[in-house]
Short mmCIF file of C-alpha atoms in Angstrom, two decimals:
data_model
loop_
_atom_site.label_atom_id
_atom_site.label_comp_id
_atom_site.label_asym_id
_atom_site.label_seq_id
_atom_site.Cartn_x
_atom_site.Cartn_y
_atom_site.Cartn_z
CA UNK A 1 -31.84 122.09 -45.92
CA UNK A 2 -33.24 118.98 -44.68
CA UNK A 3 -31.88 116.90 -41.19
CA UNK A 4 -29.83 115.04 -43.43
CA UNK A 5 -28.82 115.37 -46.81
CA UNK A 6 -27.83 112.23 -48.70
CA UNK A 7 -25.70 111.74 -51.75
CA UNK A 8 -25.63 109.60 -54.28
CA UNK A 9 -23.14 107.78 -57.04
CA UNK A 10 -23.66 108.82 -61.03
CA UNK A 11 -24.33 105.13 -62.39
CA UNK A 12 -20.90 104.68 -63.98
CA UNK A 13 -18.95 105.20 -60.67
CA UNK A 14 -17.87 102.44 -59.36
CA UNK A 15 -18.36 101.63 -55.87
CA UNK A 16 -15.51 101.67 -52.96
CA UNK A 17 -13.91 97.82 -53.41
CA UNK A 18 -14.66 95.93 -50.08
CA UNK A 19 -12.30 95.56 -47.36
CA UNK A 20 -10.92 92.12 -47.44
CA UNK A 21 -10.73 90.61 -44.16
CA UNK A 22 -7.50 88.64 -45.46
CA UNK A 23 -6.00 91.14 -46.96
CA UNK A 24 -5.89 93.61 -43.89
CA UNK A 25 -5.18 90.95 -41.70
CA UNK A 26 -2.19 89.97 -43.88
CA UNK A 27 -0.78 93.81 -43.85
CA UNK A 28 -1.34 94.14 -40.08
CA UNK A 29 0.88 90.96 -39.60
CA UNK A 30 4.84 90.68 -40.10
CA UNK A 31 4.44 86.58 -40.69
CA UNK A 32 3.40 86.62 -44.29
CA UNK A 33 6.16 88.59 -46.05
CA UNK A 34 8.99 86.81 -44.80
CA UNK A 35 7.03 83.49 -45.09
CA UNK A 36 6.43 84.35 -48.46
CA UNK A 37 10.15 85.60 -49.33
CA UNK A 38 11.98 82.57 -47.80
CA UNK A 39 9.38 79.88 -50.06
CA UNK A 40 10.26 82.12 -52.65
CA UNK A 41 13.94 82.09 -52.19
CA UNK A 42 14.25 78.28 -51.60
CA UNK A 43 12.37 77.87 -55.12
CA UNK A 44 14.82 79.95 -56.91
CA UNK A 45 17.63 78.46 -54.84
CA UNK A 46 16.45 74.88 -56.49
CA UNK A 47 16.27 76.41 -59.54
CA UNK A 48 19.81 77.84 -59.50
CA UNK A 49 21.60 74.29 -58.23
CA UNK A 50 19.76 72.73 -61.01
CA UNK A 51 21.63 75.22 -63.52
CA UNK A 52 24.83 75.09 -61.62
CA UNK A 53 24.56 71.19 -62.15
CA UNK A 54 23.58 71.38 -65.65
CA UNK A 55 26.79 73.96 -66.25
CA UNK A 56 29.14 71.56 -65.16
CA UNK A 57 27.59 68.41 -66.58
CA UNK A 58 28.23 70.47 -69.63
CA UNK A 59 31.91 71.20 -69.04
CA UNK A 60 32.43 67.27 -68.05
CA UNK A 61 31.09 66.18 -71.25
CA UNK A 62 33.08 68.54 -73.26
CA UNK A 63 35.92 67.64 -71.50
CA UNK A 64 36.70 71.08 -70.12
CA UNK A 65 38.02 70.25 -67.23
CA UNK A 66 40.46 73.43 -66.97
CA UNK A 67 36.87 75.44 -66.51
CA UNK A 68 35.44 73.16 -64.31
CA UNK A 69 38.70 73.62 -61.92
CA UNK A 70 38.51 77.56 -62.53
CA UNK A 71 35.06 77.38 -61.46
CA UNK A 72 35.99 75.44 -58.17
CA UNK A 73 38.67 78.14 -57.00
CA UNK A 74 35.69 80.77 -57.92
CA UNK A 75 33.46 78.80 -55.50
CA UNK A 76 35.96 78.50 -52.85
CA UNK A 77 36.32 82.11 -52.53
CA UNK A 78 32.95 82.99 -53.10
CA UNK A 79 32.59 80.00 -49.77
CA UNK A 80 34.36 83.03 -47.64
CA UNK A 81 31.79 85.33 -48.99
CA UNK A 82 28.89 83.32 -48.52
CA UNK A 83 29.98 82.26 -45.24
CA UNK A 84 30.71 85.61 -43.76
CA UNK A 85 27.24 87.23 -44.68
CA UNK A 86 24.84 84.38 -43.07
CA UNK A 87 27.01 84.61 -39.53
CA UNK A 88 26.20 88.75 -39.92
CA UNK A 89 22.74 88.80 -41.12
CA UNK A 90 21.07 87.48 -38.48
CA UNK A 91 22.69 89.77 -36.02
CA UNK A 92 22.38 92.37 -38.37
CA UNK A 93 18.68 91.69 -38.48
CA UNK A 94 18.23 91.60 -34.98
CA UNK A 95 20.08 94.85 -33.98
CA UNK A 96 18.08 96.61 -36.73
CA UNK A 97 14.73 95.66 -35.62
CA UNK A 98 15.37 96.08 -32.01
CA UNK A 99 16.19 99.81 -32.71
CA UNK A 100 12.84 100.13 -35.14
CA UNK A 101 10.79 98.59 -32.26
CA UNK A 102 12.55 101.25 -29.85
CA UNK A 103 11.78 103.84 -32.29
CA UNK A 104 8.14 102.55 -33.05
CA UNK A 105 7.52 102.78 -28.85
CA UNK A 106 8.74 106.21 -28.99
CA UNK A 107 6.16 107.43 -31.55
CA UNK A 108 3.41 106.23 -30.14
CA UNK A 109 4.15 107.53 -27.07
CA UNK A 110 4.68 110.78 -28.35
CA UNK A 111 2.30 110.76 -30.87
CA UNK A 112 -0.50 108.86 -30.31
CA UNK A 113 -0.69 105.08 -30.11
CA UNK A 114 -2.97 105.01 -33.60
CA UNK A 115 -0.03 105.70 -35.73
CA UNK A 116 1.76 102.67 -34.98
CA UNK A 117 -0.41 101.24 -37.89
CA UNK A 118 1.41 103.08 -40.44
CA UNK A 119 4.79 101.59 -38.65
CA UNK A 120 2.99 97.70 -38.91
CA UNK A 121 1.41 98.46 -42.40
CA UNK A 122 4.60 99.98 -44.11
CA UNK A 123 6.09 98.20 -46.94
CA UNK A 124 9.26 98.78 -47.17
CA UNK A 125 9.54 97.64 -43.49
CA UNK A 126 8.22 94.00 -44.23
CA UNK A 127 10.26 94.16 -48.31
CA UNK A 128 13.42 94.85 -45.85
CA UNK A 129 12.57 92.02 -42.83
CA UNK A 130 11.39 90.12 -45.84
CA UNK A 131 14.25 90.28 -48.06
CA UNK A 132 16.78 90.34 -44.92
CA UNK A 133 15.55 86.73 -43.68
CA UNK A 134 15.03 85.26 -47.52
CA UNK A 135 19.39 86.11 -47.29
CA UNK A 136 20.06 84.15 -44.72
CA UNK A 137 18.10 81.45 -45.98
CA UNK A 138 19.62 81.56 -49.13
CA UNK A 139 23.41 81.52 -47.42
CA UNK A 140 22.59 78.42 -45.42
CA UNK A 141 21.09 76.84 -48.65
CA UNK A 142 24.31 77.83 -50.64
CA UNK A 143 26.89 76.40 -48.27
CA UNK A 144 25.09 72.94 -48.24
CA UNK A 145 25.90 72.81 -52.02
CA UNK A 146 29.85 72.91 -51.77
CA UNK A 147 30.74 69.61 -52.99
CA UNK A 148 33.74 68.81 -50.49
CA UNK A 149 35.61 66.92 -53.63
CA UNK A 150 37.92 69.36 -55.09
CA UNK A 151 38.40 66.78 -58.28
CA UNK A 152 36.89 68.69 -61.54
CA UNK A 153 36.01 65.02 -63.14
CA UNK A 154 34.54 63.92 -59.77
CA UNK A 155 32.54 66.74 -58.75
CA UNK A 156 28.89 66.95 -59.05
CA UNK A 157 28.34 70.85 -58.74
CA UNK A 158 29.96 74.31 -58.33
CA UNK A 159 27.68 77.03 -56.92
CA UNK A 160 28.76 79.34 -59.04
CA UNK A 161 25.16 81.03 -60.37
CA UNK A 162 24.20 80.16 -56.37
CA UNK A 163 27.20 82.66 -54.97
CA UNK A 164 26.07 85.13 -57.50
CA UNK A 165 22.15 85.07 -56.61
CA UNK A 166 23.87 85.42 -52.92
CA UNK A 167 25.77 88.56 -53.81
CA UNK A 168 22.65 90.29 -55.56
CA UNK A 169 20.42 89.35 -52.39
CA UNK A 170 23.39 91.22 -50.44
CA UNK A 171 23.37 94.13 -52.65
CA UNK A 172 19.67 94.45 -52.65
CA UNK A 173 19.26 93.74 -49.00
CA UNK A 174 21.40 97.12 -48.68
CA UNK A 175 19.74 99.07 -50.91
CA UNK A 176 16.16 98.38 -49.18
CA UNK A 177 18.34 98.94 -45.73
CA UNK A 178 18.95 102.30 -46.81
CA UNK A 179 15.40 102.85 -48.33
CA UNK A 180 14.26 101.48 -44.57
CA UNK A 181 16.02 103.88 -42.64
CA UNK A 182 15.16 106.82 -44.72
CA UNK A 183 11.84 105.58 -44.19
CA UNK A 184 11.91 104.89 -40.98
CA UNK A 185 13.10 108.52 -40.18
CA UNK A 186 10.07 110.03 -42.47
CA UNK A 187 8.06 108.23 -39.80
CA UNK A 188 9.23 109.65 -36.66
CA UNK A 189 9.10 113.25 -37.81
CA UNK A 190 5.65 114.74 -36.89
CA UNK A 191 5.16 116.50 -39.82
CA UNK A 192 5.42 113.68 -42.22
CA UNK A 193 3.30 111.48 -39.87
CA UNK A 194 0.68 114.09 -39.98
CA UNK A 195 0.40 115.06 -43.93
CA UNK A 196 0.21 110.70 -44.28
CA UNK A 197 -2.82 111.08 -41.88
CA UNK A 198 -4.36 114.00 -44.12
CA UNK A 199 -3.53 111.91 -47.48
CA UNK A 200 -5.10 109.04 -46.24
CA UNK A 201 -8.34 111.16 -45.53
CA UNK A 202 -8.85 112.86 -48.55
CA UNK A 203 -8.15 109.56 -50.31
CA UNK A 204 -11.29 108.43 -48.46
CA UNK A 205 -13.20 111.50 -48.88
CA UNK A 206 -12.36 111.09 -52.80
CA UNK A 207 -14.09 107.66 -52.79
CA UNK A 208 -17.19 109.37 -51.64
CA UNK A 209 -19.89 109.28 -53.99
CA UNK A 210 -21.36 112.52 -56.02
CA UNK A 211 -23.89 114.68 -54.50
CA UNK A 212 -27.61 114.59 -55.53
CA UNK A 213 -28.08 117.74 -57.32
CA UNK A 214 -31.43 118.45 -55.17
CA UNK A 215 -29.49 117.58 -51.90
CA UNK A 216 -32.70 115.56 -50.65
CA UNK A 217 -32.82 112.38 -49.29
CA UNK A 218 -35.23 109.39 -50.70
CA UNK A 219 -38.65 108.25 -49.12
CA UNK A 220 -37.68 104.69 -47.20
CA UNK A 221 -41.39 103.73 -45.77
CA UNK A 222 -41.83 102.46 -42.77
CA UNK A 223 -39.26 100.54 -40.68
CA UNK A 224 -40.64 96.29 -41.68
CA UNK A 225 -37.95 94.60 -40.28
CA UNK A 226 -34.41 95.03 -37.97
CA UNK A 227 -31.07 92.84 -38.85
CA UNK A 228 -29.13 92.36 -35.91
CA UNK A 229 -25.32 91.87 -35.75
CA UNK A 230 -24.68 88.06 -35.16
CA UNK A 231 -20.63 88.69 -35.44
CA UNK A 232 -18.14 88.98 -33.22
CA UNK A 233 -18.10 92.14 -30.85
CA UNK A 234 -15.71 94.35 -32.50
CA UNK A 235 -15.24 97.77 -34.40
CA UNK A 236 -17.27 97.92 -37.82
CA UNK A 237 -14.39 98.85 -40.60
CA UNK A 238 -16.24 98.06 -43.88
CA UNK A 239 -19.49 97.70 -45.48
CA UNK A 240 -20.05 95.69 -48.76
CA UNK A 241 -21.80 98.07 -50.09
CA UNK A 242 -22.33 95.71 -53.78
CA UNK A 243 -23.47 92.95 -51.93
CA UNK A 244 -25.76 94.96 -49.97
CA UNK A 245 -27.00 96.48 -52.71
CA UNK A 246 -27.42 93.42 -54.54
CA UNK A 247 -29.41 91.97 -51.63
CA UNK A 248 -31.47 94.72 -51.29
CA UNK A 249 -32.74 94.81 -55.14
CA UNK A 250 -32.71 90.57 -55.43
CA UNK A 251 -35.36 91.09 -52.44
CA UNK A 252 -37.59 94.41 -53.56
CA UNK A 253 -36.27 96.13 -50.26
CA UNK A 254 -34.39 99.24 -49.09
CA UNK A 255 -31.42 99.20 -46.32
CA UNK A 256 -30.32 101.55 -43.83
CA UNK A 257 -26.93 100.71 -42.18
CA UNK A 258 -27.53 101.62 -38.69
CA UNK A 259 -24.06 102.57 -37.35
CA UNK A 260 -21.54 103.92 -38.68
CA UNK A 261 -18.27 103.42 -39.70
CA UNK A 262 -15.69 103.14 -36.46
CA UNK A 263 -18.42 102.51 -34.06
CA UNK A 264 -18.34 99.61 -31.66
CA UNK A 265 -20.50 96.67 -31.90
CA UNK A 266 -21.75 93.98 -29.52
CA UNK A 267 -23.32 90.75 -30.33
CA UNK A 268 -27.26 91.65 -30.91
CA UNK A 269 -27.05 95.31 -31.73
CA UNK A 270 -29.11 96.67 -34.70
CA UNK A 271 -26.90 96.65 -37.85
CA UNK A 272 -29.83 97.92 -40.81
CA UNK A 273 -33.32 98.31 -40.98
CA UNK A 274 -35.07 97.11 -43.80
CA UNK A 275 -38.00 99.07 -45.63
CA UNK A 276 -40.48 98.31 -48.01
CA UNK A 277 -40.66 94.42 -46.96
CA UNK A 278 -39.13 91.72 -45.19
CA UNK A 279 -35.40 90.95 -43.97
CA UNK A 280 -33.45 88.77 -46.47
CA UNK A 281 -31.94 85.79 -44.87
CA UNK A 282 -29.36 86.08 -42.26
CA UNK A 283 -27.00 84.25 -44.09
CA UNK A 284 -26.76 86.52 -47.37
CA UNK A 285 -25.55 89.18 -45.29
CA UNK A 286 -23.30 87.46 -43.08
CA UNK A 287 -20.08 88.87 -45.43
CA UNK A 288 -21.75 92.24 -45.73
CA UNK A 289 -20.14 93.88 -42.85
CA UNK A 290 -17.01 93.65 -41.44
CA UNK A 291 -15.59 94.24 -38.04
CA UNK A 292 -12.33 94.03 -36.31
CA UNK A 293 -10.22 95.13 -32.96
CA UNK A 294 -9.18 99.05 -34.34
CA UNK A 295 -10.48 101.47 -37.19
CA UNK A 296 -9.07 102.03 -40.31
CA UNK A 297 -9.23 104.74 -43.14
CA UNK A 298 -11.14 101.81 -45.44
CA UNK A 299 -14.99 104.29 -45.88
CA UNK A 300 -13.77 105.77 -42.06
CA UNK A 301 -14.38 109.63 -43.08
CA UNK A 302 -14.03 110.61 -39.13
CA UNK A 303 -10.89 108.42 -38.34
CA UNK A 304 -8.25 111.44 -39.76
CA UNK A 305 -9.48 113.98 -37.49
CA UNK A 306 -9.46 111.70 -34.72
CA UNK A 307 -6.09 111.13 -35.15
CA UNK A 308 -4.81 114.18 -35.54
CA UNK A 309 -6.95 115.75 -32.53
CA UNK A 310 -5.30 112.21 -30.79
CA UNK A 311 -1.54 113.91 -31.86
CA UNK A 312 -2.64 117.52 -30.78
CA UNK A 313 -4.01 116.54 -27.38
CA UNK A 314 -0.62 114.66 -27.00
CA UNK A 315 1.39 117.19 -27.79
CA UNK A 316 -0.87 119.77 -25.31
CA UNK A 317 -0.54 117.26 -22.16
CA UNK A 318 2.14 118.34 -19.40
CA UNK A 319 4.26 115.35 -20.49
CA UNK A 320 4.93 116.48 -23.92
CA UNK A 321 4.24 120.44 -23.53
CA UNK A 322 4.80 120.42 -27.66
CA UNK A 323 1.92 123.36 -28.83
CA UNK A 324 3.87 123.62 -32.42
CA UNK A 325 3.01 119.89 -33.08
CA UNK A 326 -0.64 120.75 -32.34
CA UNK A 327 -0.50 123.64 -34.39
CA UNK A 328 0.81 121.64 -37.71
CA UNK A 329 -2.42 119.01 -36.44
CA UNK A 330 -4.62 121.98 -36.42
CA UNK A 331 -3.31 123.11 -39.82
CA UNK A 332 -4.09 119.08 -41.36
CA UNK A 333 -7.86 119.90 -39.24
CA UNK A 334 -8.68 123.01 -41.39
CA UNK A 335 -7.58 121.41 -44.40
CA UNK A 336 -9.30 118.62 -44.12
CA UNK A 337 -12.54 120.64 -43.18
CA UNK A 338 -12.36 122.87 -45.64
CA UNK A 339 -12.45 119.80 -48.17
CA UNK A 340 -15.31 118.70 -46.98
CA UNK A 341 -17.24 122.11 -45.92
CA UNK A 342 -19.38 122.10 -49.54
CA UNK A 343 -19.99 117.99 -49.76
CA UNK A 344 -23.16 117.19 -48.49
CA UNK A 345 -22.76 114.87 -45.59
CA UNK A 346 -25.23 112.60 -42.77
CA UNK A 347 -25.88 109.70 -45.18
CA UNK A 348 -25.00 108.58 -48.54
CA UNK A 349 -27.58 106.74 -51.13
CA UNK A 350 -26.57 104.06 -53.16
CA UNK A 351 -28.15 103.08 -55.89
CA UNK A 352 -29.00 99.95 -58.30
CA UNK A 353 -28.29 99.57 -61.59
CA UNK A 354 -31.57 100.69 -62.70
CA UNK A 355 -30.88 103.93 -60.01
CA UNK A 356 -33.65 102.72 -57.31
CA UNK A 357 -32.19 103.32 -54.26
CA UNK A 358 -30.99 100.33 -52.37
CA UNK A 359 -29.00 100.99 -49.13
CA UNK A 360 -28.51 104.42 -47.15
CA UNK A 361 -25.70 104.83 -45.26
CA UNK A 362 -24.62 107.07 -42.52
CA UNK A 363 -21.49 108.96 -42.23
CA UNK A 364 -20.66 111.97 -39.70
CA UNK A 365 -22.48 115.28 -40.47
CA UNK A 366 -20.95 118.43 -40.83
CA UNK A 367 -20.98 119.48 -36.77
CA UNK A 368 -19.93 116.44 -36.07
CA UNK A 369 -17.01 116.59 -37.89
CA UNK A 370 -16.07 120.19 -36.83
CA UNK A 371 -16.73 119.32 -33.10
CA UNK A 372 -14.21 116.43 -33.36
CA UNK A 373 -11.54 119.00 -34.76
CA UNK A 374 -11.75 121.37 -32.33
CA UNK A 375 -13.54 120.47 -29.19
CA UNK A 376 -11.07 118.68 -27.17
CA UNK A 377 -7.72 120.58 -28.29
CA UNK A 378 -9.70 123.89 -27.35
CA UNK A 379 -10.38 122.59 -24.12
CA UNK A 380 -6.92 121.38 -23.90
CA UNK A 381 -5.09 124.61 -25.70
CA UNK A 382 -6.89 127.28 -24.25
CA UNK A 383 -3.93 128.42 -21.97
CA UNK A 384 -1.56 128.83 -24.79
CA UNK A 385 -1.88 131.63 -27.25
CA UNK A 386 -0.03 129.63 -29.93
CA UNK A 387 -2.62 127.00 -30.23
CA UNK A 388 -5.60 130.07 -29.87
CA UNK A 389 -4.35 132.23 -32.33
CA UNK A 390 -4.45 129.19 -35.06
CA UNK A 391 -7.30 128.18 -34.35
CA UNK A 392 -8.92 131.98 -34.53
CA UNK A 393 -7.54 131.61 -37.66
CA UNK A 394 -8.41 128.57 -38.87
CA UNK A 395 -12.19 128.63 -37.61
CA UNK A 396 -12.20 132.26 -39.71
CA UNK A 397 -10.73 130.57 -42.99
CA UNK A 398 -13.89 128.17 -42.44
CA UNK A 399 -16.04 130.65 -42.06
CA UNK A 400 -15.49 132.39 -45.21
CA UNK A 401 -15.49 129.35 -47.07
CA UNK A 402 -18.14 127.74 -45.66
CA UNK A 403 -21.62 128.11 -47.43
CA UNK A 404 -24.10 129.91 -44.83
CA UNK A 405 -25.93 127.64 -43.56
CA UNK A 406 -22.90 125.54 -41.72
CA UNK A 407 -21.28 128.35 -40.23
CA UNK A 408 -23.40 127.95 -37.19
CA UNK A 409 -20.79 125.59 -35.60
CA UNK A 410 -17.92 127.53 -36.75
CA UNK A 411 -19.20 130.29 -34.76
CA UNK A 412 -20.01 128.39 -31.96
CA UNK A 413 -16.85 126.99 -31.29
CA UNK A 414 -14.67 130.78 -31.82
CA UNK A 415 -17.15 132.08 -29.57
CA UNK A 416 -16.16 128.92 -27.07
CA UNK A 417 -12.80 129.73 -27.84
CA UNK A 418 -13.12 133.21 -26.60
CA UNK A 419 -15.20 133.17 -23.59
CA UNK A 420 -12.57 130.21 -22.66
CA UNK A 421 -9.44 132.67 -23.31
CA UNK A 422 -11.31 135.53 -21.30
CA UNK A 423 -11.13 133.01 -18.03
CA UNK A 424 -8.04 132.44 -18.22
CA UNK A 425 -5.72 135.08 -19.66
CA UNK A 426 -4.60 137.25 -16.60
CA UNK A 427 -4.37 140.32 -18.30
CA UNK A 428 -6.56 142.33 -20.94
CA UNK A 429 -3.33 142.27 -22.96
CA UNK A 430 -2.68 138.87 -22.59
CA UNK A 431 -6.09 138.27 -24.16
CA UNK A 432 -6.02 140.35 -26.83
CA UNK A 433 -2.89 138.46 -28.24
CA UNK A 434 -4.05 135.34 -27.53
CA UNK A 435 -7.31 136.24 -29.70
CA UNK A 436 -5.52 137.54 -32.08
CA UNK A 437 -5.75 134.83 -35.41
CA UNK A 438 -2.15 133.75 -36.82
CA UNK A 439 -2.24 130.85 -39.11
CA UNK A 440 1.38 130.33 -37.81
CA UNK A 441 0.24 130.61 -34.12
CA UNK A 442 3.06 132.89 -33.23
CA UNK A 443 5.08 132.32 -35.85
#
């Protein structure tokens, strides 16, 4: 097998859609939903006096004045209504989100400060602030259309579909209260944080293209030509792999993306080097690449495993003392590992439409990958036979379903594991049970 094998995509499969700087920046922020929600709800607010108008226009010019004053008692007591659930939602609002924020501290701390994101990127948390705030709004818009003239010929409008819209926002505003807290709770419990962390990571390994049926990677030439990264220092979360693509063909050249995915960049570092001719302009590739102040799952094949050795390695630490948590990580580790123990990894090929090859990039390689799912909680488990035994286990699942020639790092890391356990059992029995594989640790 060569030092890296590269994969390519079968011509009809389309490529991963870039990451929109917008669009992540809008669901890592809490402004735009409720922005959004109270324009929304002042539209349909203007749209609703307009009808309650029109009703009673109607009435007066039918004379139906008996209505009109039926209507007016209905608003009064719909007033009460209205009235008591603006002076409660705000303070409802406010308690709410104080305990989520509470909560959200809590699981970080005893998780690992990367999951937060799925607290800040959660939908039904921003459809509940959202839909909370666009209430209140609409009960403050409502009361200012009580006509104080309780004289059906006289009046100009009854908010009568208004105090309905209000009591549907109330009844929805529960319903998503209840769908947040259920939520909510799914989010604090370890194991639900953890299979969301697994999903996410065999959603990206799905967007990974096919492998090359020879498992060989293309020619390139000769480096011609370095593109250095003229951004702002930050962590690189996408590449536009079209657009690079397209660049590449429009100018007879092939790319290779220099870092990868998650890593850090500074102002002048190396972002591709360019084979076969000369660097297209700077400014057709100054949307290729994206970069921003964390990582994301967006073509991040590593970022899982970090986060779940992140959640182990909490739950290991003195403070927490939690080994079952890093057994259910270490169970998410396997699986993910196993997944990916047949693709071919190191660097993926993309192609043109006429299936020249066009960019080349880099992704972790199979060590790599098994080194950041077991190095640091073996160094940080090694005392506790629960955390051993699984991962005895786990590193013989691997082996057996690992083709032969990546079981080299499988080995190496059970035969870490043991010489690590002999130092610091006590006893001979002691070792043998904590070298003895479980898949439930002890159960």
């Amino acid at each position: 097998m060569s030092d890296w094998s590269v994969t390519q995509s079968p011509l009809p499969r389309r490529r991963p859609r870039a990451l929109s700087p917008l669009r992540e920046h809008l669901r890592d922020t809490f402004w735009f939903a409720p922005t959004a929600a109270m324009v929304g709800v002042f539209v349909v607010w203007l749209v609703a006096q307009e009808l309650d108008a029109a009703l009673v226009r109607s009435l007066q010019d039918d004379g139906d004045y008996e209505t009109v004053a039926e209507l007016l008692r209905f608003a009064d007591d719909a007033k009460t209504v209205v009235s008591a659930v603006g002076s409660a939602m705000m303070t409802f609002i406010g308690v709410v989100f104080s305990i989520s924020l509470v909560a959200v501290q809590m699981a970080s701390g005893q998780f690992t400060p990367r999951v937060v994101r799925l607290f800040v990127r959660s939908r039904i948390t921003k459809a509940t602030f959202a839909v909370f705030l666009a209430t209140f709004v609409l009960t403050l818009l409502v009361l200012t259309s009580y006509d104080s003239t309780p004289d059906p010929r006289a009046t100009t409008s009854v908010p009568l579909v208004q105090s309905v819209l209000t009591l549907v926002m109330v009844a929805l505003s529960l319903l998503l209260f209840v769908m947040y807290v259920n939520a909510t709770l799914r989010l604090m419990r370890v194991s639900h944080v953890i299979a969301r962390i697994a999903a996410e990571s065999f959603r990206v390994a799905a967007l990974m293209p096919a492998p090359v049926e020879d498992g060989r990677g293309p020619a390139l030439g000769p480096v011609t030509a370095w593109v250095d990264h003229g951004g702002q220092a930050g962590v690189l979360r996408d590449v536009h792999i079209a657009r690079l693509v397209r660049v590449a063909r429009k100018h007879g050249v092939v790319l290779r993306l220099v870092p990868r995915i998650g890593d850090f960049l500074v102002p002048g570092t190396p972002v591709l080097t360019v084979h076969g001719g000369q660097a297209p302009p700077r400014r057709v590739l100054r949307y290729a690449l994206s970069v921003g102040v964390e990582r994301t799952f967006h073509q991040d094949l590593a970022f899982g495993l970090r986060q779940l050795s992140d959640i182990a390695l909490r739950a290991l630490s003195s403070a927490v003392n939690d080994p079952t948590t890093a057994v259910q990580a270490l169970d998410r580790i396997v699986q993910i590992l196993a997944s990916l123990s047949r693709r071919p990894l190191d660097a993926v090929a993309h192609r043109d439409r006429r299936g020249a090859v066009r960019l080349v990039q880099p992704v972790p390689g199979w060590a790599e990958l098994v080194d950041l799912g077991f190095t640091e909680v073996r160094s940080c488990g090694v005392g506790n036979a629960q955390v051993t035994r699984r991962m005895l286990a786990g590193l013989d699942d691997l082996l057996r379903l690992a083709p032969p020639e990546r079981r080299e790092p499988l080995r190496r890391h059970r035969e870490l594991l043991r010489q690590a356990v002999e130092r610091v059992a006590p006893t001979p029995a002691d070792r043998a049970f904590a070298l003895l594989p479980d898949r439930q640790g002890i159960g």
